[in-house]
mmCIF file of C-alpha atoms in Angstrom:
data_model
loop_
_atom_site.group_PDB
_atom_site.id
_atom_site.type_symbol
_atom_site.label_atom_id
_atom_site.label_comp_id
_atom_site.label_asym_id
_atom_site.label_seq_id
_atom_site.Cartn_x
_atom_site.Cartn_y
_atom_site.Cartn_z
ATOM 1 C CA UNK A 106 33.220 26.955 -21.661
ATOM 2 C CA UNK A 107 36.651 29.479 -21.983
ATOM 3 C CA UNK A 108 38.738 29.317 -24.768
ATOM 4 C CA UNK A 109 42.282 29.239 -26.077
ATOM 5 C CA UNK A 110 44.261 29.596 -29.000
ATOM 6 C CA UNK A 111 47.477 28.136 -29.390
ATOM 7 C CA UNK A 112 50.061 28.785 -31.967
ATOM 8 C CA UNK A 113 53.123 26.766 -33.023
ATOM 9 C CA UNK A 114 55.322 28.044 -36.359
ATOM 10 C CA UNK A 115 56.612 24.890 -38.215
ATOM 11 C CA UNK A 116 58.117 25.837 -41.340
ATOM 12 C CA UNK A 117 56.137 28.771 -42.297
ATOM 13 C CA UNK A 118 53.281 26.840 -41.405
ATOM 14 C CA UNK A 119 50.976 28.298 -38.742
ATOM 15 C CA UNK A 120 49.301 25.341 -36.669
ATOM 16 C CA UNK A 121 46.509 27.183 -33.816
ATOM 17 C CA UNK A 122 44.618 24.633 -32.145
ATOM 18 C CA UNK A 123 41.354 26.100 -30.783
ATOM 19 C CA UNK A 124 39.805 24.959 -27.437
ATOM 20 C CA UNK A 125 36.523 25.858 -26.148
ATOM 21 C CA UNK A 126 33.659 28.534 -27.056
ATOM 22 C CA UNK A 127 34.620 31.253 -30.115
ATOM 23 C CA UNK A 128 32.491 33.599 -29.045
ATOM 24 C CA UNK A 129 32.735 37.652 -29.138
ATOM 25 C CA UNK A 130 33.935 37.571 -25.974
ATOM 26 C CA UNK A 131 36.654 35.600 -26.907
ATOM 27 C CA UNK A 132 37.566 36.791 -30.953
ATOM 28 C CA UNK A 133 39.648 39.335 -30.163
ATOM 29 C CA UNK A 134 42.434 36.528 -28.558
ATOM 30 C CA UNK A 135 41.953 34.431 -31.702
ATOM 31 C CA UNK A 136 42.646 37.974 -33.840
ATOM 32 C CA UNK A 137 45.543 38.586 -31.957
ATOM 33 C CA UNK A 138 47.154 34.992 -32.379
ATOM 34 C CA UNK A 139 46.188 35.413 -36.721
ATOM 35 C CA UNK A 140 48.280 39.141 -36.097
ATOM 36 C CA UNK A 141 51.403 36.824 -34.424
ATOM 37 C CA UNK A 142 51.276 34.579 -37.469
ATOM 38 C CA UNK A 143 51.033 37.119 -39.916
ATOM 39 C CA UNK A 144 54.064 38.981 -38.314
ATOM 40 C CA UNK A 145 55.477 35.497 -38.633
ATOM 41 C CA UNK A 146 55.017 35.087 -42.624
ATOM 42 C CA UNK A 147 53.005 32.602 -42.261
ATOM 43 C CA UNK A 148 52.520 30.553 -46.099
ATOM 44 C CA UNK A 149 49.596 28.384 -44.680
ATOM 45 C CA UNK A 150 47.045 28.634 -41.392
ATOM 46 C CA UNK A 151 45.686 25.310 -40.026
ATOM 47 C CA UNK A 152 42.691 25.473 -38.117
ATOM 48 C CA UNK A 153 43.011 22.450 -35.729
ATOM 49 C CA UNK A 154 39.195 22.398 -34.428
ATOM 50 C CA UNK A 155 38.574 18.935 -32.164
ATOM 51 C CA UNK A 156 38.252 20.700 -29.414
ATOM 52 C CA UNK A 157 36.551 23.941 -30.387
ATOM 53 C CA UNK A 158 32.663 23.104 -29.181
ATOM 54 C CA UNK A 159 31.391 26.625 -30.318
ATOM 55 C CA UNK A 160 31.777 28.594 -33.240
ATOM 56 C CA UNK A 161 30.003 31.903 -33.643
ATOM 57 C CA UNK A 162 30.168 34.576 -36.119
ATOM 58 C CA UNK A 163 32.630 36.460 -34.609
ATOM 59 C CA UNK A 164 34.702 33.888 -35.179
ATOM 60 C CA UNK A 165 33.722 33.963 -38.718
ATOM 61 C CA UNK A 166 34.598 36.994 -38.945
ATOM 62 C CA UNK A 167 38.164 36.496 -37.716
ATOM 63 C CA UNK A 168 38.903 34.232 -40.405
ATOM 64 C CA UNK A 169 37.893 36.595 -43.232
ATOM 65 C CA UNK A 170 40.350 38.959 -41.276
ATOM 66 C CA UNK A 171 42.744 36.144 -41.487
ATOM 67 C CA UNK A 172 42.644 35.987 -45.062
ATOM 68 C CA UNK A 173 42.955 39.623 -45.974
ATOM 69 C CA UNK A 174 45.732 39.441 -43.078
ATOM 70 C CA UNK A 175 47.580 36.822 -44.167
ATOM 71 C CA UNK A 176 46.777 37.160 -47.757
ATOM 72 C CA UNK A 177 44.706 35.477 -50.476
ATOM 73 C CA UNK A 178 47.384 32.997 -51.695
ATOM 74 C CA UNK A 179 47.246 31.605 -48.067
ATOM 75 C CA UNK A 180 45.191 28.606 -47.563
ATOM 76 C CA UNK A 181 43.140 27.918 -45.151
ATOM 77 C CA UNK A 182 42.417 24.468 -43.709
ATOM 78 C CA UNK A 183 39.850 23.404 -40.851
ATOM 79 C CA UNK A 184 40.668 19.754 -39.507
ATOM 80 C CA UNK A 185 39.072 18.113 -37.278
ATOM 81 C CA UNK A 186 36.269 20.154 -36.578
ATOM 82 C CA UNK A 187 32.660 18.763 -34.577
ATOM 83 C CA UNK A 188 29.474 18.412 -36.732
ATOM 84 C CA UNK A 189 27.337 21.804 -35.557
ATOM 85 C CA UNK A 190 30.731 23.749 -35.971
ATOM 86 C CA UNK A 191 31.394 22.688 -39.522
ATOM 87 C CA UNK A 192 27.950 23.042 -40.272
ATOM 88 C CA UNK A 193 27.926 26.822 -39.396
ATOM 89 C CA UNK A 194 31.106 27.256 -41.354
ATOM 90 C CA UNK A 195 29.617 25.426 -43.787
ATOM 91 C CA UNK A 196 25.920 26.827 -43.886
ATOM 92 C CA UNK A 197 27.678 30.615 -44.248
ATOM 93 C CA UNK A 198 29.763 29.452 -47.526
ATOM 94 C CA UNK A 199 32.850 29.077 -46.069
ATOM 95 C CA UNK A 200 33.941 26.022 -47.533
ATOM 96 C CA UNK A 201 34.165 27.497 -50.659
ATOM 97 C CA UNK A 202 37.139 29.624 -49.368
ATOM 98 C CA UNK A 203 38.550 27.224 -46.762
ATOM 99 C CA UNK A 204 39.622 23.170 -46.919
ATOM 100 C CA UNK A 205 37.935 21.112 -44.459
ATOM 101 C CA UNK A 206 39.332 18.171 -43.681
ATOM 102 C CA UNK A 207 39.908 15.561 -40.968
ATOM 103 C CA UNK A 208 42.927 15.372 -41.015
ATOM 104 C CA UNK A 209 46.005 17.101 -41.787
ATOM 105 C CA UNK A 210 49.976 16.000 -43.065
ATOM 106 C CA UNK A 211 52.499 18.522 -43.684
ATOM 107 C CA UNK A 212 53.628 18.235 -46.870
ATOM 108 C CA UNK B 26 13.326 28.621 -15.551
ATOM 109 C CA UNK B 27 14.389 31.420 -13.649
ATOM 110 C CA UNK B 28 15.026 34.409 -15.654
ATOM 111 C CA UNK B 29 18.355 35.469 -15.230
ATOM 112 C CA UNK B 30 19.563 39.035 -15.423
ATOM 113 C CA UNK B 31 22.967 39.978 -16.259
ATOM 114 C CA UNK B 32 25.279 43.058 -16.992
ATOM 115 C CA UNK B 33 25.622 44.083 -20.989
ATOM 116 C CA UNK B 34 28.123 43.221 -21.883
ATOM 117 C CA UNK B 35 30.506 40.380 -24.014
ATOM 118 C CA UNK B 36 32.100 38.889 -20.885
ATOM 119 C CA UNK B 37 27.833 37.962 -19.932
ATOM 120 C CA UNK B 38 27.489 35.731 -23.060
ATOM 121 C CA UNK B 39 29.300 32.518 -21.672
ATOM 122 C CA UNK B 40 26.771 32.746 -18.940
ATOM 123 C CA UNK B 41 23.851 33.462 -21.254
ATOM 124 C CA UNK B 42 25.561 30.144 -23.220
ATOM 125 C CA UNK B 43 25.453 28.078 -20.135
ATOM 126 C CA UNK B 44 21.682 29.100 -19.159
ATOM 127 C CA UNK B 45 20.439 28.366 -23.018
ATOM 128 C CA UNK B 46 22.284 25.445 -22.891
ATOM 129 C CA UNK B 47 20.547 24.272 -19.425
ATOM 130 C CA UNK B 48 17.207 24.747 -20.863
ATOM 131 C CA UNK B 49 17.794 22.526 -24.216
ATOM 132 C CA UNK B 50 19.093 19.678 -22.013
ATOM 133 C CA UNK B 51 15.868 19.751 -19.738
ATOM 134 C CA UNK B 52 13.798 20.091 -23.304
ATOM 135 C CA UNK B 53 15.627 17.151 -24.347
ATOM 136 C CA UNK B 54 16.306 18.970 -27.597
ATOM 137 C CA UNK B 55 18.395 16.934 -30.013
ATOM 138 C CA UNK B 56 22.132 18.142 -29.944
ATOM 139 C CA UNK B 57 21.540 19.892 -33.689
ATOM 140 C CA UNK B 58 18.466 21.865 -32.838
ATOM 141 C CA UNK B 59 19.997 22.835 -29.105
ATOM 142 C CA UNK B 60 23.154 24.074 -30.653
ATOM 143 C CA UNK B 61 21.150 25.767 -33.291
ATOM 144 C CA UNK B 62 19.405 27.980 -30.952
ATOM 145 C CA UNK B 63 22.434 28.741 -28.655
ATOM 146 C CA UNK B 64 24.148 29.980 -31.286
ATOM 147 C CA UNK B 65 21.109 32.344 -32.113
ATOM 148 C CA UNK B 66 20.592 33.386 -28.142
ATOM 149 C CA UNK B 67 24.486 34.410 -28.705
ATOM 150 C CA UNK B 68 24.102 36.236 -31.997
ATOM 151 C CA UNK B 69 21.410 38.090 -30.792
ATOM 152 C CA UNK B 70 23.043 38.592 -27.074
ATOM 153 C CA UNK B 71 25.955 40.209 -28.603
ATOM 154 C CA UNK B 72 24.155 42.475 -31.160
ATOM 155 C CA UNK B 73 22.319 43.684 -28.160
ATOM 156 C CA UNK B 74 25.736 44.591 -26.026
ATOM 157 C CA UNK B 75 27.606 45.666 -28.808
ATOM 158 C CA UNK B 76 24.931 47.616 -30.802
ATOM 159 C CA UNK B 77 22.423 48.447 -28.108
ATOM 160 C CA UNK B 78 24.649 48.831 -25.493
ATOM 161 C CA UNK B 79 28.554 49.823 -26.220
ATOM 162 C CA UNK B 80 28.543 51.955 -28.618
ATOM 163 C CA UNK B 81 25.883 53.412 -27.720
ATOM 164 C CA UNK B 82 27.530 54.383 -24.455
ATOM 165 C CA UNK B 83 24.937 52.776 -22.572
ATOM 166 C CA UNK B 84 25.214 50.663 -19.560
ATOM 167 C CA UNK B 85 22.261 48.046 -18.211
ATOM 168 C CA UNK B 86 21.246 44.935 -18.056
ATOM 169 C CA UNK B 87 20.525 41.741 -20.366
ATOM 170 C CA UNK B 88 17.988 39.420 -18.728
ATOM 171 C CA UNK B 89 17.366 35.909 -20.335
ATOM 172 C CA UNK B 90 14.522 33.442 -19.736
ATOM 173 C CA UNK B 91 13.042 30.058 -20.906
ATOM 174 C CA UNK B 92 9.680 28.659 -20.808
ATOM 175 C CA UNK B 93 9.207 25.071 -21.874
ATOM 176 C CA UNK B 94 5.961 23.534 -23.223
ATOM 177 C CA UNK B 95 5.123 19.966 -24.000
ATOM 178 C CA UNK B 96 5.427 21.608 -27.391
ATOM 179 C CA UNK B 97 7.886 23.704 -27.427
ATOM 180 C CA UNK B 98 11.136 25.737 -25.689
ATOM 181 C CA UNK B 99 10.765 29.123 -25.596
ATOM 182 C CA UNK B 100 13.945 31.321 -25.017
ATOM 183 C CA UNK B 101 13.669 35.059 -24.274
ATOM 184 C CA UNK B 102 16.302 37.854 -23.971
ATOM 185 C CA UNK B 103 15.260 41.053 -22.859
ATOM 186 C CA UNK B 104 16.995 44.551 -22.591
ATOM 187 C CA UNK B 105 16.982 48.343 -22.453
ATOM 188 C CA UNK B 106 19.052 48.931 -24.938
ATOM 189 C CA UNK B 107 18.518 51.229 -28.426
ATOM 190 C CA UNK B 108 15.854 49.513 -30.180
ATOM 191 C CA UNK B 109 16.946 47.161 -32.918
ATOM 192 C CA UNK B 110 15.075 44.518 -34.737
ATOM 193 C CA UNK B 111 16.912 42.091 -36.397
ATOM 194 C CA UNK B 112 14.479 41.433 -38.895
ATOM 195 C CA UNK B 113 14.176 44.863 -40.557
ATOM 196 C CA UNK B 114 17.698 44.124 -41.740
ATOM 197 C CA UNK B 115 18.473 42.607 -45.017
ATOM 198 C CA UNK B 116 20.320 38.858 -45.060
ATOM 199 C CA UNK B 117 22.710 37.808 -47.190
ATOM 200 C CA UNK B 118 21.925 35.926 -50.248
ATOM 201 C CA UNK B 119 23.638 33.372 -51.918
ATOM 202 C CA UNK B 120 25.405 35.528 -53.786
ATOM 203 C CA UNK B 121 27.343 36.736 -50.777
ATOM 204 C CA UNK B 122 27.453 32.929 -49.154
ATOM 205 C CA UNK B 123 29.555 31.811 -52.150
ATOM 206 C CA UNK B 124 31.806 35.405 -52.636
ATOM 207 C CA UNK B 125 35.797 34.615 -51.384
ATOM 208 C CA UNK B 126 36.985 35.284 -47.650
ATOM 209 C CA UNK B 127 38.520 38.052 -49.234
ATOM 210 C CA UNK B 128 36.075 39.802 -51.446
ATOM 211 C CA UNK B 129 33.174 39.898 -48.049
ATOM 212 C CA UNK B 130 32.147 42.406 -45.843
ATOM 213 C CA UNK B 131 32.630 42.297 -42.302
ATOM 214 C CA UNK B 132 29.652 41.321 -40.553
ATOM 215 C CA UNK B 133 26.162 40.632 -41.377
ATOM 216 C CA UNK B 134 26.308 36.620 -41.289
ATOM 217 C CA UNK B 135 25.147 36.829 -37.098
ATOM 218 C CA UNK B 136 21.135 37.242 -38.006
ATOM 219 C CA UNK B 137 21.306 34.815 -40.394
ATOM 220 C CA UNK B 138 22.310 32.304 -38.429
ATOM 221 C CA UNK B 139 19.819 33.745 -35.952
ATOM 222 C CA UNK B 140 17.282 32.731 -38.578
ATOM 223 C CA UNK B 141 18.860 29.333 -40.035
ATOM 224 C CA UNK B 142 18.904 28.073 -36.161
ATOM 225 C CA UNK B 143 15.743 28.252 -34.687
ATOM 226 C CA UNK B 144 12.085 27.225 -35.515
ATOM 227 C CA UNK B 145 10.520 30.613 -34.820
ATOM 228 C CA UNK B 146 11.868 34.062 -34.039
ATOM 229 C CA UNK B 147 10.282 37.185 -33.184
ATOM 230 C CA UNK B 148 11.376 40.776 -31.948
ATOM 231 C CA UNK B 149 8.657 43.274 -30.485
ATOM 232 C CA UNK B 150 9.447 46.344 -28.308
ATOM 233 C CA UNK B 151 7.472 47.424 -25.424
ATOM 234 C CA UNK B 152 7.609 50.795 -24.280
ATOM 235 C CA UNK B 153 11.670 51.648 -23.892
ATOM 236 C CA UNK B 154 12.599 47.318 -23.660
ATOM 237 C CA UNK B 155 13.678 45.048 -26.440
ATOM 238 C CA UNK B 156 12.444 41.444 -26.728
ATOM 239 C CA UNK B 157 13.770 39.208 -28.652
ATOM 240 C CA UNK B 158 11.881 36.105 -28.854
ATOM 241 C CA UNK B 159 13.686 32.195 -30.008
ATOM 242 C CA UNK B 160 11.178 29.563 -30.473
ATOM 243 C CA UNK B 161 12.385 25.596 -30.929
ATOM 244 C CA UNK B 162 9.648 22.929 -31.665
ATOM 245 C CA UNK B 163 10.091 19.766 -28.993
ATOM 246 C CA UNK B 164 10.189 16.305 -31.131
ATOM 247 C CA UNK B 165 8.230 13.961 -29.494
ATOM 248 C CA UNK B 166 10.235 11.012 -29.083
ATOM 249 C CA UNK B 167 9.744 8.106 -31.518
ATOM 250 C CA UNK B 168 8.585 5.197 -30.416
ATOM 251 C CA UNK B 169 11.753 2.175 -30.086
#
């Protein structure tokens, strides 16, 4: 199962595409990544989730830490994620704080 | 299944993952209702390394096992851990589901989604073990 996190900084726009199982195992690599963006200024976090097959809620918890981190005027978009994962994000209220989309155009 | 014993602690739960998710594909367990009841085996899996375990400054085992019925799949984790039951613990409401990112508390979403994912769950405690008990309901398959 595994994961990764990858981060790429495109005009203050953090992009992390997330591979594999979020887990608590794994949380603390995907809080790290969230501190490098922050330290970055990041003005927007995109949550590129295709390939993310497992979202627990550790990871939940790292993206409430992402938002105090980064800041409440800093969206937050999911794109792309699998039916089960949206559905926990979905079933704990997230996407009343986050945009969930499929897909996503810098504007 | 064979039970499967394993040390406490967060680096165990991919394995505990890949047993639970052995036993939903031999239930044939529709992909909702199988990743429903992962997710709880992990919730639970980590509560019991993190809370029963780590900080407690404990060190043992976590043993998981599955019995399936014509009826039903039956997943069990077991441990020697501080005693916690998950139930005695209040859930958030929808009050907290619909608060900002930024205005909730760390925490307290993983027994929920214990809860939302599985058809039955139960936690009893015999003598100094934990047992926590994930029931899922087998569909019968409908007729083409």
């Amino acid at each position: 199962m595994g994961f990764d996190a990858q981060l790429q900084m495109t005009g203050g726009v953090a992009k992390i595409t997330l591979t594999g199982s979020l887990d608590a195992a794994s949380a603390p690599l995907f809080r790290e990544v969230i501190e490098r963006a922050a330290a970055q200024r990041a003005g927007k976090l995109v949550l590129f989730l295709e390939n993310l097959d497992f979202l627990a809620s550790a990871g939940l918890q790292v993206l409430i830490f992402a938002k105090r981190t980064l800041g409440v005027n800093v969206d937050i978009y999911a794109i792309g994620g699998q039916g089960p994962v949206l559905g926990t994000l979905e079933m704990s209220g997230f996407h009343h704080s986050i945009y969930i989309q499929d897909s996503f155009a810098d504007a | 299944m064979e039970p499967l014993s394993l040390p406490a602690k967060l680096d165990s739960l991919e394995e505990i993952g890949k047993y639970v998710v052995r036993a939903t594909t031999e239930a044939k367990l529709a992909t909702k209702a199988a990743y429903g009841l992962r997710l709880a085996v992990d919730e639970i899996a980590t509560n019991i390394v993190t809370h029963g375990y780590q900080e407690a400054g404990r060190c043992g085992e976590v043993t998981v096992s599955a019995a399936l019925t014509d009826s039903s799949l039956t997943v069990v984790l077991e441990d020697g851990g501080l005693p916690f039951d998950p139930l005695s613990h209040p859930l958030p409401g929808e009050e907290y589901l619909s608060l900002p990112l930024e205005d909730r508390p760390i925490g307290g979403l993983g027994i929920f989604l214990v809860l939302k994912g599985v058809d039955a769950f139960r936690y009893e405690r015999d003598r100094d073990q934990n047992r926590n008990i994930f029931v899922m309901n087998r569909t019968p398959d409908l007729p083409a």
